[in-house]
Short mmCIF file of C-alpha atoms in Angstrom, two decimals:
data_model
loop_
_atom_site.label_atom_id
_atom_site.label_comp_id
_atom_site.label_asym_id
_atom_site.label_seq_id
_atom_site.Cartn_x
_atom_site.Cartn_y
_atom_site.Cartn_z
CA MET A 1 125.36 196.29 120.72
CA GLU A 2 123.64 199.03 118.70
CA GLU A 3 121.27 196.52 117.04
CA GLU A 4 120.36 195.10 120.47
CA GLN A 5 119.50 198.60 121.65
CA ILE A 6 117.36 199.18 118.58
CA SER A 7 115.47 195.91 119.08
CA GLY A 8 114.99 196.77 122.72
CA SER A 9 113.66 200.19 121.78
CA ILE A 10 111.17 198.71 119.35
CA ASN A 11 110.03 196.27 122.05
CA SER A 12 109.61 199.09 124.52
CA PHE A 13 107.43 200.99 122.02
CA SER A 14 105.34 197.88 121.41
CA ASP A 15 104.94 197.15 125.13
CA ARG A 16 103.35 200.55 125.66
CA SER A 17 100.59 199.85 123.14
CA ASN A 18 97.10 198.95 124.33
CA TYR A 19 96.71 195.82 122.23
CA ASN A 20 96.20 192.39 123.75
CA SER A 21 98.88 189.70 123.58
CA SER A 22 97.60 188.26 120.31
CA HIS A 23 98.39 191.58 118.62
CA ASP A 24 101.78 192.28 120.21
CA THR A 25 104.25 191.08 117.59
CA ASN A 26 102.37 189.81 114.58
CA PRO A 27 101.87 192.46 111.88
CA ASN A 28 99.28 190.20 110.27
CA ASN A 29 96.86 191.07 113.07
CA TYR A 30 96.83 194.71 111.93
CA TYR A 31 96.47 193.90 108.26
CA TYR A 32 93.78 191.20 108.52
CA ASP A 33 91.13 193.22 110.35
CA GLU A 34 89.96 194.93 107.16
CA GLU A 35 89.30 191.60 105.43
CA GLU A 36 87.69 189.73 108.32
CA GLU A 37 84.22 189.98 106.82
CA SER A 38 85.28 188.81 103.35
CA SER A 39 87.28 185.97 104.91
CA SER A 40 84.20 184.82 106.86
CA SER A 41 82.17 184.77 103.66
CA HIS A 42 84.86 182.72 101.96
CA ASN A 43 84.84 180.15 104.80
CA HIS A 44 81.06 179.81 104.43
CA ARG A 45 81.43 179.05 100.74
CA SER A 46 84.17 176.54 101.54
CA LYS A 47 81.88 174.64 103.89
CA ARG A 48 79.23 174.26 101.22
CA SER A 49 81.76 172.74 98.83
CA LYS A 50 83.75 170.61 101.31
CA HIS A 51 82.63 167.39 99.62
CA ALA A 52 83.78 168.57 96.19
CA PRO A 53 86.74 166.61 94.80
CA ILE A 54 90.12 168.20 95.49
CA LEU A 55 92.60 168.20 92.64
CA GLU A 56 96.17 168.22 93.87
CA GLU A 57 98.43 170.21 91.60
CA GLU A 58 102.14 170.79 91.78
CA ASP A 59 102.99 174.09 93.47
CA ARG A 60 105.52 175.36 90.99
CA ILE A 61 105.64 178.88 92.40
CA SER A 62 106.74 177.73 95.86
CA ALA A 63 109.48 175.68 94.22
CA LEU A 64 111.13 178.82 92.85
CA PRO A 65 114.33 180.12 94.51
CA ASP A 66 113.98 182.58 97.36
CA SER A 67 115.51 185.38 95.28
CA ILE A 68 112.75 185.11 92.66
CA LEU A 69 109.96 184.82 95.25
CA LEU A 70 111.27 187.89 97.06
CA SER A 71 111.31 189.79 93.78
CA ILE A 72 107.64 188.87 93.33
CA LEU A 73 106.76 189.94 96.89
CA CYS A 74 108.41 193.32 96.27
CA PHE A 75 105.60 194.13 93.83
CA LEU A 76 103.05 193.76 96.65
CA PRO A 77 102.31 196.33 99.34
CA ILE A 78 103.89 195.33 102.63
CA ASN A 79 100.55 194.16 104.07
CA GLY A 80 100.01 191.89 101.07
CA ALA A 81 103.52 190.48 101.34
CA ILE A 82 103.04 189.69 105.02
CA LYS A 83 99.74 187.94 104.36
CA THR A 84 101.48 185.42 102.09
CA GLY A 85 102.93 183.94 105.28
CA VAL A 86 99.74 181.91 105.79
CA LEU A 87 100.06 180.06 102.47
CA SER A 88 102.43 177.38 103.72
CA LYS A 89 105.55 176.81 105.79
CA ARG A 90 107.55 177.69 102.69
CA TRP A 91 106.09 181.20 102.79
CA ALA A 92 105.78 181.63 106.56
CA SER A 93 108.87 183.78 107.11
CA LEU A 94 109.83 184.59 103.53
CA TRP A 95 108.55 188.17 103.76
CA THR A 96 110.94 188.88 106.64
CA PHE A 97 113.79 188.89 104.11
CA LEU A 98 112.21 191.49 101.81
CA PRO A 99 114.86 193.90 100.48
CA SER A 100 112.26 196.67 100.12
CA LEU A 101 109.92 198.02 102.81
CA SER A 102 107.19 200.58 102.12
CA PHE A 103 104.72 201.76 104.77
CA ASP A 104 101.67 203.92 104.04
CA SER A 105 99.21 204.98 106.74
CA GLY A 106 96.45 205.25 104.14
CA SER A 107 95.41 201.64 104.77
CA PHE A 108 94.96 202.29 108.52
CA GLU A 109 92.10 204.03 110.27
CA TYR A 110 94.18 205.04 113.29
CA LEU A 111 97.76 206.29 113.44
CA ASP A 112 98.47 204.13 116.51
CA ASP A 113 97.69 201.01 114.49
CA PHE A 114 100.04 202.17 111.75
CA THR A 115 102.97 202.92 114.04
CA SER A 116 102.53 199.62 115.91
CA ALA A 117 102.48 197.73 112.62
CA VAL A 118 105.70 199.44 111.53
CA ASP A 119 107.35 198.67 114.88
CA ASN A 120 106.46 194.99 114.77
CA THR A 121 107.32 194.58 111.10
CA LEU A 122 110.79 195.99 111.70
CA LEU A 123 111.19 193.80 114.77
CA LEU A 124 110.51 190.64 112.74
CA HIS A 125 112.36 191.73 109.61
CA ARG A 126 115.65 189.86 109.12
CA ALA A 127 117.20 191.11 105.87
CA HIS A 128 120.71 192.47 106.39
CA LYS A 129 120.48 194.77 103.35
CA LEU A 130 117.68 197.10 102.22
CA THR A 131 117.38 198.54 98.73
CA ASN A 132 114.39 200.72 99.58
CA PHE A 133 112.75 202.10 102.73
CA ASP A 134 109.67 204.30 102.35
CA ILE A 135 107.49 205.86 105.08
CA GLN A 136 104.33 207.84 104.22
CA PHE A 137 101.88 209.23 106.76
CA GLU A 138 100.34 212.48 107.96
CA TYR A 139 102.71 213.71 110.61
CA ASP A 140 101.38 215.65 113.58
CA TYR A 141 104.24 217.01 115.66
CA ASP A 142 104.54 214.79 118.70
CA THR A 143 107.48 214.45 121.09
CA VAL A 144 106.56 210.78 121.62
CA LEU A 145 106.47 210.04 117.90
CA ASN A 146 109.80 211.74 117.12
CA PRO A 147 111.98 209.08 118.82
CA ARG A 148 110.01 206.43 116.97
CA LEU A 149 110.75 208.09 113.64
CA ASP A 150 114.41 208.40 114.59
CA LEU A 151 114.41 204.69 115.38
CA TRP A 152 112.87 203.70 112.05
CA VAL A 153 115.45 205.78 110.20
CA ARG A 154 118.23 204.19 112.26
CA VAL A 155 116.99 200.69 111.44
CA ALA A 156 117.01 201.56 107.73
CA THR A 157 120.48 203.08 107.75
CA ASN A 158 121.89 200.17 109.76
CA ALA A 159 120.60 197.92 106.97
CA ARG A 160 122.66 200.00 104.50
CA VAL A 161 119.54 201.20 102.69
CA GLU A 162 120.11 202.52 99.17
CA LYS A 163 116.91 204.54 98.71
CA LEU A 164 115.31 206.31 101.69
CA SER A 165 111.99 208.19 101.44
CA LEU A 166 110.27 210.10 104.24
CA HIS A 167 106.94 211.65 103.20
CA LEU A 168 105.52 213.21 106.36
CA TRP A 169 102.54 215.23 105.22
CA SER A 170 101.74 218.03 107.64
CA PRO A 171 99.63 220.71 105.91
CA ASP A 172 98.86 222.64 109.08
CA CYS A 173 102.25 222.44 110.77
CA LEU A 174 104.58 225.40 111.13
CA ASP A 175 108.26 225.14 110.27
CA LEU A 176 109.07 224.64 113.94
CA ASP A 177 106.76 221.63 114.08
CA ARG A 178 108.30 219.70 111.19
CA TYR A 179 110.35 216.60 111.74
CA GLN A 180 114.06 217.39 111.88
CA LEU A 181 116.28 214.81 110.25
CA PRO A 182 118.64 213.16 112.76
CA GLN A 183 122.26 214.24 112.43
CA HIS A 184 123.52 210.69 111.90
CA LEU A 185 121.64 210.64 108.58
CA TYR A 186 124.06 213.23 107.19
CA ALA A 187 126.91 210.73 107.52
CA ASN A 188 125.90 207.92 105.21
CA GLU A 189 128.03 206.25 102.54
CA TYR A 190 125.38 203.82 101.23
CA VAL A 191 122.29 205.86 100.28
CA SER A 192 122.10 206.71 96.57
CA GLU A 193 118.68 208.40 96.70
CA PHE A 194 116.94 210.56 99.31
CA ASN A 195 113.31 211.73 99.14
CA PHE A 196 112.17 214.10 101.89
CA SER A 197 108.77 215.81 102.27
CA CYS A 198 107.86 218.11 105.17
CA CYS A 199 111.21 217.57 106.87
CA LYS A 200 113.66 220.07 108.32
CA ILE A 201 117.08 219.73 106.71
CA LEU A 202 119.64 221.34 109.01
CA PRO A 203 123.05 219.62 108.92
CA ASN A 204 125.45 220.84 111.59
CA GLY A 205 128.36 220.49 109.19
CA LEU A 206 128.99 219.19 105.71
CA PRO A 207 127.07 215.97 104.97
CA HIS A 208 129.03 212.88 104.00
CA TRP A 209 126.93 211.45 101.19
CA SER A 210 129.58 209.75 99.10
CA SER A 211 127.10 207.56 97.16
CA LEU A 212 124.19 209.99 96.79
CA LYS A 213 123.09 210.53 93.19
CA ARG A 214 119.53 211.85 93.53
CA LEU A 215 118.06 214.19 96.13
CA CYS A 216 114.42 215.30 96.22
CA ILE A 217 113.24 217.84 98.81
CA GLY A 218 109.62 218.94 99.05
CA TYR A 219 107.44 221.19 101.24
CA SER A 220 110.42 222.54 103.16
CA ALA A 221 112.18 225.75 104.05
CA LEU A 222 115.55 226.02 102.34
CA SER A 223 118.46 228.42 102.40
CA GLU A 224 121.57 229.09 100.34
CA ASP A 225 123.69 227.66 103.16
CA VAL A 226 121.77 224.35 103.20
CA ILE A 227 122.03 223.97 99.41
CA ARG A 228 125.75 224.77 99.54
CA LYS A 229 126.34 222.11 102.20
CA VAL A 230 124.29 219.53 100.30
CA LEU A 231 126.21 220.12 97.07
CA MET A 232 129.59 220.03 98.78
CA GLY A 233 128.69 216.94 100.80
CA GLY A 234 127.39 214.99 97.79
CA PRO A 235 130.30 214.80 95.32
CA ARG A 236 128.43 212.30 93.11
CA LEU A 237 125.05 214.05 93.15
CA GLU A 238 123.55 214.06 89.64
CA SER A 239 119.93 215.16 90.18
CA LEU A 240 118.50 217.79 92.55
CA GLU A 241 114.71 218.26 92.73
CA LEU A 242 113.11 221.03 94.80
CA LEU A 243 109.31 220.92 95.18
CA GLN A 244 107.04 223.42 96.96
CA PHE A 245 109.86 225.17 98.80
CA TRP A 246 110.40 228.64 100.26
CA GLY A 247 113.08 230.75 101.92
CA LEU A 248 115.56 230.39 99.06
CA TYR A 249 116.30 233.35 96.78
CA ARG A 250 119.40 232.23 94.90
CA LEU A 251 120.33 228.81 93.57
CA ASP A 252 124.05 228.87 92.92
CA ILE A 253 124.94 225.42 91.60
CA VAL A 254 128.72 224.98 91.68
CA SER A 255 128.72 221.18 91.68
CA GLU A 256 130.78 219.48 88.97
CA SER A 257 128.65 216.32 89.10
CA LEU A 258 125.11 217.76 89.06
CA ARG A 259 123.47 217.31 85.68
CA LYS A 260 119.75 217.81 86.36
CA LEU A 261 117.91 220.52 88.30
CA VAL A 262 114.14 220.52 88.85
CA VAL A 263 112.39 223.55 90.36
CA ASP A 264 108.73 222.74 90.97
CA SER A 265 106.50 225.42 92.58
CA TYR A 266 108.32 228.25 94.32
CA VAL A 267 105.97 229.41 97.09
CA GLN A 268 105.73 232.01 99.81
CA HIS A 269 105.90 231.16 103.47
CA MET A 270 102.69 231.62 105.43
CA PHE A 271 104.30 234.44 107.43
CA GLU A 272 105.45 236.35 104.35
CA SER A 273 103.26 239.10 102.97
CA GLU A 274 101.40 238.06 99.85
CA GLU A 275 102.00 241.56 98.50
CA ARG A 276 105.74 240.93 98.45
CA LYS A 277 106.87 239.39 95.17
CA LEU A 278 109.80 237.05 95.64
CA GLU A 279 112.50 236.35 93.09
CA LEU A 280 114.51 233.19 92.61
CA GLU A 281 117.79 233.48 90.73
CA ILE A 282 119.32 230.37 89.18
CA VAL A 283 123.03 230.20 88.36
CA ALA A 284 124.00 226.74 87.14
CA PRO A 285 126.67 226.79 84.41
CA LYS A 286 127.36 223.04 84.57
CA ILE A 287 123.90 221.45 84.49
CA GLU A 288 122.63 219.81 81.32
CA CYS A 289 118.90 219.49 82.12
CA LEU A 290 116.63 222.12 83.71
CA GLU A 291 112.92 221.78 84.51
CA ILE A 292 110.79 224.67 85.78
CA LEU A 293 107.38 223.34 86.74
CA GLY A 294 104.29 223.98 88.86
CA CYS A 295 102.92 227.27 90.13
CA PHE A 296 105.07 230.25 91.06
CA TYR A 297 102.07 232.25 92.31
CA THR A 298 103.25 235.88 92.10
CA ASN A 299 106.96 235.06 92.33
CA ARG A 300 109.52 235.47 89.59
CA CYS A 301 112.32 233.22 88.35
CA TRP A 302 115.51 234.49 86.75
CA ILE A 303 118.01 232.30 84.91
CA LYS A 304 121.45 233.88 84.82
CA ASP A 305 123.83 231.22 83.54
CA VAL A 306 122.98 227.78 82.13
CA SER A 307 125.56 227.75 79.35
CA ALA A 308 126.02 223.94 79.35
CA LEU A 309 122.28 223.25 79.16
CA VAL A 310 121.17 220.68 76.57
CA GLU A 311 117.56 220.07 77.61
CA ALA A 312 114.93 222.34 79.18
CA LYS A 313 111.30 221.94 80.24
CA LEU A 314 109.12 225.00 80.88
CA ASP A 315 105.74 223.93 82.23
CA PHE A 316 104.82 226.45 84.92
CA ASP A 317 102.27 229.17 85.50
CA MET A 318 101.46 232.04 87.83
CA ARG A 319 98.43 233.35 89.66
CA MET A 320 96.68 235.73 87.28
CA GLU A 321 94.32 237.47 89.71
CA GLU A 322 96.11 240.81 89.90
CA GLU A 323 96.03 243.45 87.19
CA GLY A 324 99.02 243.21 84.90
CA ALA A 325 99.83 239.64 85.98
CA LEU A 326 99.43 238.27 82.45
CA GLU A 327 101.90 240.78 81.00
CA GLU A 328 104.36 239.98 83.79
CA PHE A 329 104.01 236.25 83.12
CA GLN A 330 104.70 236.86 79.43
CA ASP A 331 107.87 238.75 80.31
CA ILE A 332 109.03 235.94 82.59
CA VAL A 333 108.41 233.27 79.94
CA ARG A 334 110.18 235.36 77.33
CA ASP A 335 113.21 235.97 79.57
CA ILE A 336 113.53 232.30 80.50
CA LEU A 337 113.12 231.18 76.89
CA GLU A 338 115.85 233.63 75.91
CA SER A 339 118.14 232.14 78.57
CA VAL A 340 117.65 228.59 77.24
CA HIS A 341 117.53 229.42 73.52
CA HIS A 342 120.60 227.25 72.84
CA VAL A 343 119.20 223.90 74.09
CA LYS A 344 118.74 220.99 71.69
CA LYS A 345 115.61 219.64 73.40
CA LEU A 346 112.84 221.96 74.57
CA THR A 347 109.54 221.08 76.24
CA VAL A 348 106.89 223.79 76.64
CA GLY A 349 103.72 223.48 78.71
CA SER A 350 100.29 224.83 77.84
CA SER A 351 100.46 228.00 79.99
CA CYS A 352 103.86 229.05 78.64
CA LEU A 353 102.70 228.25 75.12
CA LYS A 354 99.67 230.53 75.46
CA ALA A 355 101.84 233.35 76.81
CA LEU A 356 104.09 233.14 73.75
CA SER A 357 101.09 233.03 71.44
CA ILE A 358 99.59 236.19 72.95
CA MET A 359 102.91 237.93 72.39
CA THR A 360 102.68 237.05 68.70
CA VAL A 361 99.16 238.48 68.51
CA LYS A 362 100.50 241.70 70.03
CA HIS A 363 103.25 241.67 67.37
CA LEU A 364 105.92 241.08 70.01
CA SER A 365 108.66 238.81 68.73
CA SER A 366 109.47 235.61 70.61
CA PRO A 367 113.10 234.66 71.27
CA LEU A 368 114.55 232.47 68.55
CA SER A 369 115.21 228.93 69.71
CA LYS A 370 117.90 226.61 68.35
CA CYS A 371 116.19 223.45 69.58
CA LYS A 372 115.98 220.48 67.22
CA CYS A 373 113.42 218.53 69.25
CA LEU A 374 110.35 220.43 70.45
CA THR A 375 107.76 218.84 72.76
CA ILE A 376 104.42 220.41 73.65
CA ALA A 377 103.40 219.07 77.07
CA SER A 378 99.97 218.88 78.70
CA MET A 379 98.30 220.41 75.67
CA GLY A 380 94.65 220.75 74.78
CA GLU A 381 92.86 220.95 71.46
CA CYS A 382 92.77 224.75 71.60
CA ASP A 383 96.58 224.88 71.76
CA PHE A 384 97.11 224.00 68.11
CA PRO A 385 97.08 227.64 66.90
CA ASN A 386 99.61 228.46 69.64
CA ILE A 387 101.98 225.78 68.40
CA LEU A 388 102.37 227.56 65.08
CA SER A 389 103.49 230.71 66.87
CA LEU A 390 106.21 228.78 68.67
CA LEU A 391 107.31 226.96 65.52
CA GLN A 392 107.77 230.25 63.74
CA SER A 393 110.42 231.19 66.30
CA SER A 394 112.03 227.72 66.20
CA PRO A 395 113.50 227.45 62.68
CA TYR A 396 115.81 224.52 63.50
CA VAL A 397 113.15 222.08 64.74
CA GLU A 398 113.45 218.61 63.21
CA THR A 399 111.19 216.67 65.59
CA LEU A 400 107.85 217.84 66.98
CA VAL A 401 106.23 215.83 69.80
CA LEU A 402 102.65 216.57 70.90
CA ASP A 403 101.71 215.23 74.34
CA ILE A 404 97.93 214.71 74.30
CA THR A 405 97.74 212.41 77.33
CA SER A 406 96.13 215.14 79.44
CA TRP A 407 93.15 215.62 77.13
CA GLY A 408 89.82 215.06 78.81
CA CYS A 409 88.76 212.45 76.26
CA MET A 410 90.56 209.72 74.38
CA TRP A 411 91.91 210.99 71.09
CA SER A 412 91.29 208.48 68.35
CA ALA A 413 94.13 207.71 65.98
CA HIS A 414 91.66 208.31 63.13
CA GLN A 415 90.90 211.87 64.20
CA GLN A 416 92.57 214.64 62.27
CA ILE A 417 94.57 217.42 63.81
CA PRO A 418 92.26 220.43 64.11
CA SER A 419 92.92 222.85 61.29
CA THR A 420 94.09 226.35 62.14
CA GLY A 421 93.49 227.58 58.62
CA LYS A 422 97.04 228.98 58.52
CA PHE A 423 99.19 225.95 59.32
CA ASN A 424 102.09 225.67 56.87
CA PRO A 425 104.59 222.82 56.81
CA ILE A 426 107.87 223.58 58.55
CA PRO A 427 110.73 222.85 56.11
CA THR A 428 113.06 221.53 58.80
CA LEU A 429 110.61 218.97 60.22
CA LYS A 430 111.57 215.40 59.42
CA PRO A 431 108.81 213.01 58.26
#
């Protein structure tokens, strides 16, 4: 009965569109418009060569089992997968059994075309199980669009989706205008991975996410109460990633299952005074991997307890416009490095590396690190002198990894490492 109501709702959305009957239920009609001109040119070339001999070859691809063909279609964007339906009868409805659906409004000029294409694709889709469902578009708060979004989410959860992603970019929207996740989504025993961007996460009670292992939340307001509910409602949660968030001042991770925590860009809300410096305190005695990334602007991060930590990545920076900001950033880097001095694997980004190097120049000692594997991330050629400063405070390093992928030019394997004039071999480094 519920599925009939969903299908009826999708039909009712489609009936309200202004498209003619030839566009009502066929998603191909939305996807083909962009290639109409190139298709016409191809037909013209075909006419000129219609008398050329035709060599019939065995279609070995179409002879493959459905499972393999569907795996191939999963590598295509949804519009490309749908277009394969014109190849032959063998392919006509094959895409309707795709286990993965990904929709991106970037290939549409108008939002109405995008939403109609999603509606009709879901109406024709026949797979009983979804491994992945991904929606990406710029969301402008609309009371008409909200029920549609709720419906798409319901279709995905009814198909026992394993990975659900909602990326609703809304740069100019206030918190009140963001899409609020439907309450039924908090009671789901099938999803193993959630990705939410620009969504309001406000569960009425404790979520029931018995299979959830990875949760990524971005561009959202958070609170200690929401994090507490999420951790208690996800007993198998292993990875928590928070990106571009605000409103949270203490991360108290009490979960026994959580092993990885990513904090990427701790920002201020638009209504908060820029003169107020916020502080985020992290207490996570059970996690094994911690990443602090992005820009913290003028905000500060404190790490109180990460005693079980094995791996840490420090690749963040701050806004250096105010007087004394550099010294404050150095203090923050030093304090965090002191808190993670016991890890076996340490990754340090360029900004943090420079802060430590300046401390050395000022004859300020850096915290001693016990790491055995040291990685320098997003480095530039000028960072080589700074590496020596860090190595001098890392006497147990056995492996040194230099990430040069972010350099502006390709680094030839024949080029030599720039000489600092003072670089001495580290006895503990393994050849």
